[in-house]
XYZ file of C-alpha atoms in Angstrom:
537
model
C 16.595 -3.748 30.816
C 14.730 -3.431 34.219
C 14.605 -0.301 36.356
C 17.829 -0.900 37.988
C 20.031 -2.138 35.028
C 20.154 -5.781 35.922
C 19.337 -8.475 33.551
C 17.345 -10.581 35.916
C 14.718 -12.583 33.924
C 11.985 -13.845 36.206
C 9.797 -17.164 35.248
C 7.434 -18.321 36.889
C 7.700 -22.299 38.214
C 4.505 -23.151 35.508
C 7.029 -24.469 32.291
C 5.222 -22.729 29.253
C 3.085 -25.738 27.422
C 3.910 -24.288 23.941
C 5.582 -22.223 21.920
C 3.988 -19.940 19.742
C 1.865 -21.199 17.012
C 3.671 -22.101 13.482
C 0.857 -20.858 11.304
C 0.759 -17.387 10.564
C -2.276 -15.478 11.454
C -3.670 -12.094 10.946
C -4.245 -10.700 14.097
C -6.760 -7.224 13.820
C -6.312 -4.732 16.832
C -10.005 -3.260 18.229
C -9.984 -0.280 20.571
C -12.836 0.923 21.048
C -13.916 3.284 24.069
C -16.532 1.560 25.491
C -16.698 -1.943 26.513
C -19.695 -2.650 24.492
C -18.203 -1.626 21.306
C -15.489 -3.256 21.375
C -17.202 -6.979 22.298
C -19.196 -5.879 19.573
C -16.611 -5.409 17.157
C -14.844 -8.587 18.700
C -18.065 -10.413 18.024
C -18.377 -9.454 14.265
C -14.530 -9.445 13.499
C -14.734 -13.496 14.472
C -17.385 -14.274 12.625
C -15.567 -12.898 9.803
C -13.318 -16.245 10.037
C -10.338 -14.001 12.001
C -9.009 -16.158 14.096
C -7.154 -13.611 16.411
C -7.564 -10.366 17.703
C -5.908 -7.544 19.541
C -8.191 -6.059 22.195
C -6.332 -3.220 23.008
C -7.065 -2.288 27.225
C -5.808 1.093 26.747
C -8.298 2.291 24.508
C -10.836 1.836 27.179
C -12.254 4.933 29.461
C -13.703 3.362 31.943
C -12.744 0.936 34.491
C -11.355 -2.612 32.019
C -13.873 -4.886 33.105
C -11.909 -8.148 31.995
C -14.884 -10.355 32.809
C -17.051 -8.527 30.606
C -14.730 -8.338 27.838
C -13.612 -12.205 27.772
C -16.565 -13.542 29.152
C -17.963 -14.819 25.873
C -14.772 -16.515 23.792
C -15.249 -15.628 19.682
C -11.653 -16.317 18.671
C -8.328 -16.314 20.319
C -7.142 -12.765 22.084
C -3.491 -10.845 22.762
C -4.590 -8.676 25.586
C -2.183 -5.197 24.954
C -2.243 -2.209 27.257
C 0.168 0.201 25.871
C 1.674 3.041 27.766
C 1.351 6.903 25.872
C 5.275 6.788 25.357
C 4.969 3.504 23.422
C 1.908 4.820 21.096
C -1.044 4.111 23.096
C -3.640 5.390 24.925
C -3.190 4.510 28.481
C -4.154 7.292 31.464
C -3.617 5.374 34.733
C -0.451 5.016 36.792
C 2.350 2.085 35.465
C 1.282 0.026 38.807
C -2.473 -0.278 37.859
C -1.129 -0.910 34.151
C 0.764 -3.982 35.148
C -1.730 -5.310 37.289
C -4.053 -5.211 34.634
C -1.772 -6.959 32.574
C -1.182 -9.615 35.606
C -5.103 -9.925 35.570
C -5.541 -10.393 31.779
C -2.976 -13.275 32.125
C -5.160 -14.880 34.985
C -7.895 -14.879 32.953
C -6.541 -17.111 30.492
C -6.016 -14.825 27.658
C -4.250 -16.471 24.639
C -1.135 -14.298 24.877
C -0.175 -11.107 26.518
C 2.095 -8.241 24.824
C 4.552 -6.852 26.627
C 7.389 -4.156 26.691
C 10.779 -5.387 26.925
C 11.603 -3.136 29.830
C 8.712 -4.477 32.042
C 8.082 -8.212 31.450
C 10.737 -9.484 33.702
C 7.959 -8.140 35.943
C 5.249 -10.145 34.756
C 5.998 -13.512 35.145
C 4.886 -16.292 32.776
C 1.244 -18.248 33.957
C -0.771 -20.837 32.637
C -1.186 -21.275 29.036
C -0.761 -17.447 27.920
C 1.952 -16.950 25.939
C 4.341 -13.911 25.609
C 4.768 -11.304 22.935
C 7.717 -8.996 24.339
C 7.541 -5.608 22.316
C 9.678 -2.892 21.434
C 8.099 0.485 19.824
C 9.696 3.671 18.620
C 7.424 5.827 16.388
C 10.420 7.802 15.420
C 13.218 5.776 13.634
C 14.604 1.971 13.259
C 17.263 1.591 15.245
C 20.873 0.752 13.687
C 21.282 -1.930 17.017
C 18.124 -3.812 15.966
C 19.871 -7.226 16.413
C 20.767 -6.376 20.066
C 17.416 -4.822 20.739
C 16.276 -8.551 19.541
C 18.392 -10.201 21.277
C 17.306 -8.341 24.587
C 13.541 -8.902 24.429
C 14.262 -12.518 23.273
C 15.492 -13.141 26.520
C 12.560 -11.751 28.260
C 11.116 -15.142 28.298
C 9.148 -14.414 24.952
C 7.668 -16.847 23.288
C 7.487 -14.543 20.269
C 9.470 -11.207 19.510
C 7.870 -8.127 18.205
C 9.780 -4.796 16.709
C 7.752 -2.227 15.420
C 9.923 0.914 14.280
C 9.014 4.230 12.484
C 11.263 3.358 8.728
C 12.573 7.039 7.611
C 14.364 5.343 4.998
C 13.562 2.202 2.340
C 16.944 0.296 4.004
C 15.332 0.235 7.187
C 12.320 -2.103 5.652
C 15.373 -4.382 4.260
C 17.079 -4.153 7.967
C 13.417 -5.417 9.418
C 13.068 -8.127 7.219
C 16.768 -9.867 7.275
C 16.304 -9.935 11.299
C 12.839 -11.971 10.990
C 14.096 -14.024 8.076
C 17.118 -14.746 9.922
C 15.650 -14.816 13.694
C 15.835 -18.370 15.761
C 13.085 -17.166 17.519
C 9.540 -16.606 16.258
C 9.714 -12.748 15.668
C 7.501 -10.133 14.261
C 9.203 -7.036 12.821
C 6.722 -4.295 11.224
C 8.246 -0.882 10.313
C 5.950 2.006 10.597
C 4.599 4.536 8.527
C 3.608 4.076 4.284
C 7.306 3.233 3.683
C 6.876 0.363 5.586
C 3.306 -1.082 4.378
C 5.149 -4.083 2.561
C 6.757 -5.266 6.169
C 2.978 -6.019 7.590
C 2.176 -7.384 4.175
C 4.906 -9.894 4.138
C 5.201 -10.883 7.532
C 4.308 -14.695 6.508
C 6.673 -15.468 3.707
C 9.361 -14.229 6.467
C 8.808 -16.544 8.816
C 6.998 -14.290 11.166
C 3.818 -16.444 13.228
C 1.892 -13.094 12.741
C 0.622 -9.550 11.482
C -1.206 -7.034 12.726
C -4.532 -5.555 10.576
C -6.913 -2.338 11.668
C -10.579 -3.632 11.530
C -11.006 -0.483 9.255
C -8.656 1.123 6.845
C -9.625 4.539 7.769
C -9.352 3.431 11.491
C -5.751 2.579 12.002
C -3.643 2.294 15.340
C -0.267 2.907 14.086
C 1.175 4.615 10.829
C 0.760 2.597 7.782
C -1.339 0.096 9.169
C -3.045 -1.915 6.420
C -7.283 -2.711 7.321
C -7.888 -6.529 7.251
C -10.194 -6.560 4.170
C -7.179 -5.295 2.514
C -4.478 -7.275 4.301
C -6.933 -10.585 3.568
C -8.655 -9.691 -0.133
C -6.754 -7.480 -1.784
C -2.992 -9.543 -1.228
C -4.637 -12.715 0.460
C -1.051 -12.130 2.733
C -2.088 -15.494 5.028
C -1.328 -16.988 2.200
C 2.337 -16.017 0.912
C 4.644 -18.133 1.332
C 8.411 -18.393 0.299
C 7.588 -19.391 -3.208
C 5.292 -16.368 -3.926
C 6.845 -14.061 -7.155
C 6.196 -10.117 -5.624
C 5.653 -7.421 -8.250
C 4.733 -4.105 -7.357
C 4.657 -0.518 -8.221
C 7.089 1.621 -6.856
C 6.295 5.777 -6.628
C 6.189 8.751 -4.236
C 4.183 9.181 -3.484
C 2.221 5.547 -3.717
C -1.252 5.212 -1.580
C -3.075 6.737 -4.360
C -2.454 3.319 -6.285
C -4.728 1.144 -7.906
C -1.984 -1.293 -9.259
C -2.475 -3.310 -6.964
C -6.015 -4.217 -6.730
C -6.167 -4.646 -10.515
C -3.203 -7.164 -10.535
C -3.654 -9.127 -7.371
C -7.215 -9.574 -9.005
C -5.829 -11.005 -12.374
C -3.463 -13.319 -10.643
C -5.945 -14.855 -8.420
C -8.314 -15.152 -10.967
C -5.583 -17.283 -12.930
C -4.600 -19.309 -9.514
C -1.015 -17.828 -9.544
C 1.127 -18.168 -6.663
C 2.224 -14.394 -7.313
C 1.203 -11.051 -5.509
C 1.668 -7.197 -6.399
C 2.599 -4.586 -3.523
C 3.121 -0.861 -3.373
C 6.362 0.884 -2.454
C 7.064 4.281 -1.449
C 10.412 4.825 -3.306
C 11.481 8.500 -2.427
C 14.275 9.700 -5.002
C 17.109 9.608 -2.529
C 16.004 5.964 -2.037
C 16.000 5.116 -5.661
C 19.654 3.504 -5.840
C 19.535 1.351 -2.611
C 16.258 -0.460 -4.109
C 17.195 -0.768 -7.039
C 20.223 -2.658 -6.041
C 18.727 -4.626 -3.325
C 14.889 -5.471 -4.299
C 15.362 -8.839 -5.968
C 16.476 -9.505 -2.416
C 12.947 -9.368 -1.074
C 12.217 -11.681 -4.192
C 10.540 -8.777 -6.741
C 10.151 -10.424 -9.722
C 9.120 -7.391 -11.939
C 7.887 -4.051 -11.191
C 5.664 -1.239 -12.096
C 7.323 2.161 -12.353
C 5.331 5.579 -11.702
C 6.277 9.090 -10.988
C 9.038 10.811 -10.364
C 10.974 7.672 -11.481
C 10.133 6.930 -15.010
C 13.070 8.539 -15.929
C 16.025 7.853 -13.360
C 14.937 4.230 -13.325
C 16.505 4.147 -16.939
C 20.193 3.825 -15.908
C 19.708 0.982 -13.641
C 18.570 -1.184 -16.305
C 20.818 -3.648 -18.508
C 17.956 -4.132 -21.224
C 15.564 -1.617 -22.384
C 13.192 -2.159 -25.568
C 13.820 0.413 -28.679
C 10.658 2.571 -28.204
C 11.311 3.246 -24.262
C 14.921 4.238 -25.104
C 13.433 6.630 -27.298
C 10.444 7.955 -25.484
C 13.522 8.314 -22.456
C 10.993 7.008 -19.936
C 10.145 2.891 -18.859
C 6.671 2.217 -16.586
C 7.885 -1.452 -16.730
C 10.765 -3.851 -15.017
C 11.211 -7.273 -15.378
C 14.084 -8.758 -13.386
C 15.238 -12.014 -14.805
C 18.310 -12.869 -13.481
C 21.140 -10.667 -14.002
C 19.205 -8.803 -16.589
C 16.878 -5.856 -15.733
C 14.817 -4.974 -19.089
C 12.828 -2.395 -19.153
C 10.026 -1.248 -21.279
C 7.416 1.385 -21.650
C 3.678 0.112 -21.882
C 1.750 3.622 -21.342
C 2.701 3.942 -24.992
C 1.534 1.147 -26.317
C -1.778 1.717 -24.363
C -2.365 5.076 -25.182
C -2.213 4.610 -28.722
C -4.512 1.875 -29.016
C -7.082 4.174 -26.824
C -6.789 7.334 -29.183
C -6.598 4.751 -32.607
C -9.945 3.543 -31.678
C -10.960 7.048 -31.224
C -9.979 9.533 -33.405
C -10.831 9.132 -36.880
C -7.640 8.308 -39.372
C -5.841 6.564 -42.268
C -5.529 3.145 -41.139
C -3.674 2.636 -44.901
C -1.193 5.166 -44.333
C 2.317 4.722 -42.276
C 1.170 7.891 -40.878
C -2.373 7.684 -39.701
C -2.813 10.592 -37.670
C -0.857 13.444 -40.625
C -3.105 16.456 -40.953
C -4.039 16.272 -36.768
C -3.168 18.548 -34.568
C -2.763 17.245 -30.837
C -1.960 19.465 -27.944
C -0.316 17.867 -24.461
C -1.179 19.239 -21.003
C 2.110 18.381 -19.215
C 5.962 16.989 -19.999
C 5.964 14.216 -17.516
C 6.515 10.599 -18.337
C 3.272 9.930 -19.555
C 3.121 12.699 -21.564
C 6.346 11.510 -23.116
C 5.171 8.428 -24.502
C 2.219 9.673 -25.831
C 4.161 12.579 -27.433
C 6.551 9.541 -28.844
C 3.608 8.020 -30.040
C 1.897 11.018 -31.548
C 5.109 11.758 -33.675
C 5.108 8.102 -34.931
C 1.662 8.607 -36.791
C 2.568 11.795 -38.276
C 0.571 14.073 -35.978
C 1.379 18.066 -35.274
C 2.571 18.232 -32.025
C 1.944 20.984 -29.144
C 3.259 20.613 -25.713
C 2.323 22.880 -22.568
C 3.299 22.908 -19.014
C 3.718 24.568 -16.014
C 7.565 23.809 -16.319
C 8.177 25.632 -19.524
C 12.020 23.931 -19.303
C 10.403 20.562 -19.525
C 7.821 21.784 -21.519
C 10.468 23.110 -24.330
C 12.382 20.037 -23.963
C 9.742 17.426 -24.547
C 8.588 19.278 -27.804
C 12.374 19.640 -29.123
C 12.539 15.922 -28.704
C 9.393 15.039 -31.035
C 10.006 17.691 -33.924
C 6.685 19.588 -32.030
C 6.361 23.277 -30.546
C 5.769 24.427 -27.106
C 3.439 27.259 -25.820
C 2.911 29.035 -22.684
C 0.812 27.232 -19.856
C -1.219 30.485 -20.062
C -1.756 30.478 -23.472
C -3.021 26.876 -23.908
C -6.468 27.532 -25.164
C -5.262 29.471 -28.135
C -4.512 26.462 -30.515
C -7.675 24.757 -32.219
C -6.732 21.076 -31.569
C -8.200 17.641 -32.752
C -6.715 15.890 -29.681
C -6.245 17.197 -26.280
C -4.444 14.932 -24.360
C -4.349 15.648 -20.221
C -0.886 14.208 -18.329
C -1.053 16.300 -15.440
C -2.520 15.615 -11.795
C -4.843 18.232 -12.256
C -8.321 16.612 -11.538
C -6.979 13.853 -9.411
C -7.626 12.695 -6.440
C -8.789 14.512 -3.817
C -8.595 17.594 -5.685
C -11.761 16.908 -7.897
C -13.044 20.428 -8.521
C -9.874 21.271 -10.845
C -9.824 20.944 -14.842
C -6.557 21.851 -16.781
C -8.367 23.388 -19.254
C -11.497 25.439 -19.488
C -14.321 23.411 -20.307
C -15.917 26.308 -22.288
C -13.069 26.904 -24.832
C -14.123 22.676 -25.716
C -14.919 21.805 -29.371
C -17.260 19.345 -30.246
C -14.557 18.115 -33.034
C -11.655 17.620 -30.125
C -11.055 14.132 -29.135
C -10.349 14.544 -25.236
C -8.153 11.791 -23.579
C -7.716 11.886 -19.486
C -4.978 9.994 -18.147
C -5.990 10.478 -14.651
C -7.914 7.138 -13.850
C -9.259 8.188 -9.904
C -11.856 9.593 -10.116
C -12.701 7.539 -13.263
C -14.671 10.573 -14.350
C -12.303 13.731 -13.594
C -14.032 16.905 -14.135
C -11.906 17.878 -17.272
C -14.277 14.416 -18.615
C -17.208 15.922 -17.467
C -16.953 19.130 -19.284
C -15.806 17.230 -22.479
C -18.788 14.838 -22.256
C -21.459 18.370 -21.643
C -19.454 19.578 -24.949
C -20.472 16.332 -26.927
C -16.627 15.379 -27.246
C -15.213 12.173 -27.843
C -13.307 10.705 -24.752
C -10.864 8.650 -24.056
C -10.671 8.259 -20.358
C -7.883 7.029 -17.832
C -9.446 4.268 -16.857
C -9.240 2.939 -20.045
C -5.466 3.940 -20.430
C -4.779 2.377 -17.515
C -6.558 -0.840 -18.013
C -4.362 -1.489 -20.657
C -1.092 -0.744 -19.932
C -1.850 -2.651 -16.995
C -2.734 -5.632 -18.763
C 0.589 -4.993 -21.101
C 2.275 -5.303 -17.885
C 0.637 -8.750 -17.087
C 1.644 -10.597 -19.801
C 4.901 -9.069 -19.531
C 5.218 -10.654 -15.860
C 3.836 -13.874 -15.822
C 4.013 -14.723 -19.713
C -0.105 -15.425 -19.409
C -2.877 -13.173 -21.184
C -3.829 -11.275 -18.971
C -7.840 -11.389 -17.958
C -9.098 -7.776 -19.222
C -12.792 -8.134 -18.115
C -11.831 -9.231 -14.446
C -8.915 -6.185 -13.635
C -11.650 -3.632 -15.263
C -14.314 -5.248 -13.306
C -12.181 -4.423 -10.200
C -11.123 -0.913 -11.037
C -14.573 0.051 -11.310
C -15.455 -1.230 -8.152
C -12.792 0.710 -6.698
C -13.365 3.922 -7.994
C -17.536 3.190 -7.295
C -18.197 5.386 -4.022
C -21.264 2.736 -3.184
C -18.470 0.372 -2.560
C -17.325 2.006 0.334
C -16.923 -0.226 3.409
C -17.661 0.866 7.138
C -16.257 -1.328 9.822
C -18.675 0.081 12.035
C -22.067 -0.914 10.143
C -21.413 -4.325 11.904
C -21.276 -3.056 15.614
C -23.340 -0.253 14.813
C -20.599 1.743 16.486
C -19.763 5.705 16.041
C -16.145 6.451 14.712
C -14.945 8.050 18.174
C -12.750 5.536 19.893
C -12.580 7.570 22.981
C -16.246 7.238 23.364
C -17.845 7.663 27.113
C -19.145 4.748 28.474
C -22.554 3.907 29.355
């Protein structure tokens, strides 16, 4: 792997005094621009209780002044200096790269990361122990073993692979080489496909993962910030015996699954932990076949898979099989069930609202409800709906689906165009318009509202869509997606861990989340600017 093919491995006559450490640590990376910001934000990280960081060399403009930068020890340090071609920022020539490197590893720096095709270059000194690194921020590699098997011997104390996954196989590839590795290896895949991989690290065996000190501040695709990485899934903490749930969509960062479950189960003390996954369609089969691999205990299901999910199931409860859509897996075993909890949730929501015959089989007869959209949520309301006798009216911007969904539930379908003709009692929102980040859009036009029409948003971020707003400024009873969500969620809990789940504590977090005064800013502790490539003063 050296410039001139050979497979010389140079050590230096200093015998390393350890290996790598056995406890696994989240390490954050800070690049910064200016020397002063990132001591600052080296300073503040540590006192956080991180116990390592990544000051990243490369990030620097000026001059690296190492002195200056290790002078004052906070917590333990991997000094990196990454070349452009490997993701990084670096501007100087290789030579003054390495020497840097050299010098870092003189200064007694805890460990030093370097590329597999230069560290037989930079021989082993002191204390510092060696990452060797390969990057490609285009694919994962179908030789990943060999490329392992290289940098292992590279004199590394630990391994690191971090590849760009263009497929949910490659996460599986990454995590079978750590799990099975005889040397202490790190394998992250890249990009939101791979979030899980830097989430997991631990329970694989890995000594480490890498964190951004802010979430909107990353320094590599799919990185996950180290509030996130350390409150929201605790991930120094998961171990072999943790159960994994998660929700699995495309796409999936819009989420809030996750917060609202991790939060239940460590109120309740449970050994247990809830991840999303980017699923793309043509990725459906191979995860559904291989998941319990990675030890998924149940799962969440979201768009576009409420549907296809169906035939990969062994078990499904009477009312999903009917609706023809599951939010809900729970893998026990051989036996995949599936079941549909958005149903159950939205009819308690529009039962506590809309005024009925809680004496008659049919509590909603006489009530007219009309259904913005033919997706799966729509679906089980629409099943739901037809259950309690209601007149059913389905719109969409996919008249097909539109047609179909109405045909299914005895109701009618009308053109997306003409969907403010119909006087309704219920009007019941199931598309994404209003979400997240596109808050200035309504499905329907505030001003055609009726006092009398029970308005129920399934769109839970922003808690308060603009399709709410109107209906609130129209004196309309609402039923809002946060509270829809809320509790299918909580159906969901006691469908994976058998436990009630704890209502007040997952709402609690949800509103937190959605709360723009809860916003964090990495850089209100070293008073920094967002510009990492900063001048220097």
């Amino acid at each position: 792997m050296d410039s001139n093919g050979s497979d010389t491995v140079i050590t230096s006559k200093i015998a390393p005094v350890t290996r790598f450490k056995s406890d696994f640590m989240i390490c954050v990376s800070i690049g910064r621009g200016r020397h002063k910001r990132m001591i600052a934000e080296y300073e503040w990280i540590a006192q956080q209780g991180i116990k390592l960081v990544e000051l990243r060399l490369d990030y620097l403009t000026r001059t690296v002044d190492l002195h200056r930068l290790l002078g004052d020890k906070h917590c333990e340090v991997i000094a990196t200096c990454r070349r452009r071609e490997d993701g990084g920022r670096w501007k100087g020539s290789e030579e003054d790269r390495l020497m840097l490197l050299r010098s870092a590893i003189a200064s007694g720096v805890d460990y030093v990361d370097l590329e597999g095709d230069i560290a037989h270059t930079v021989p082993r000194y002191g204390r510092t122990k060696r990452i060797v690194s390969y990057h490609n921020f285009e694919t994962t590699p179908d030789d990943l073993a060999e490329l392992h098997s290289e940098l292992a011997r590279r004199d590394a104390d630990v391994v690191k692979l971090a590849t760009m996954a263009n497929c949910v196989e490659d996460t599986f590839r990454m995590m079978e080489l750590v799990k099975n590795s005889d040397v202490p290896t790190i394998g992250i895949c890249m990009g939101d496909l791979g979030t899980p991989t830097r989430i997991l690290q631990g329970s694989w065996g890995s000594p480490l993962t890498f964190a951004s000190i802010d979430s909107e501040r990353t320094m590599a695709p799919g990185q996950v910030g180290w509030k996130e990485m350390l409150r929201l899934y605790d991930a120094d903490n998961i171990n072999a015996d943790t159960n994994l749930f998660g929700v699995i969509a495309d796409p999936v960062g819009h989420s809030y699954s996750p917060l609202i479950h991790n939060a239940g189960f460590k109120h309740q003390q449970l050994n247990n932990r809830y991840l999303p996954f980017r699923v793309p369609p043509e990725d459906l089969d191979f995860f559904m076949e291989n998941c319990q691999r990675m030890g998924i205990k149940g799962l969440s299901v979201t768009i576009p898979h409420k549907e296809e999910v169906m035939e990969y199931l062994t078990e499904i409860e009477a009312s999903a099989h009917e609706i023809g859509a599951v939010n809900t897996i729970v893998f026990d075993g051989d036996k995949r069930r599936g079941f549909n909890t958005d149903y159950r949730a939205a009819m308690d929501c529009l039962m506590e609202s809309v005024e009925h015959d809680a004496s008659s089989d049919e509590p909603l007869r006489g009530k007219t409800a009309l259904l913005l959209g033919a997706g799966g949520v729509c679906r089980a309301i629409a099943w739901g709906l037809r259950q309690r006798g209601a007149n059913i009216i389905v719109t969409g911007r996919s008249p097909a689906r539109a047609e179909a969904l109405a045909a299914s539930v005895g109701g009618n379908s009308i053109a997306w165009e003409n969907r403010h003709d119909p006087e309704v009692d219920i009007l019941i929102n199931g598309t994404p318009l209003g979400m997240y980040p596109n808050l200035d859009q309504s499905p329907y036009d505030g001003r055609q509202l009726r006092a009398e029409t029970t308005v129920f948003e399934t769109i839970y971020n922003p808690g308060q869509t603009l399709l709410v707003k109107l209906a609130r400024q129209k004196g309309c009873k609402i039923v809002t997606g946060v509270d829809m969500f809320i509790r299918q969620a909580a159906y969901q809990y006691k469908l994976f861990t058998g436990k009630e789940p704890p209502i007040a504590v997952m709402r609690q977090a949800l509103a937190r989340a959605v709360n723009p005064a809860q916003t964090w800013d990495a850089t209100e502790a070293a008073n920094a600017d967002q510009d990492g490539d900063d001048e220097e003063s």
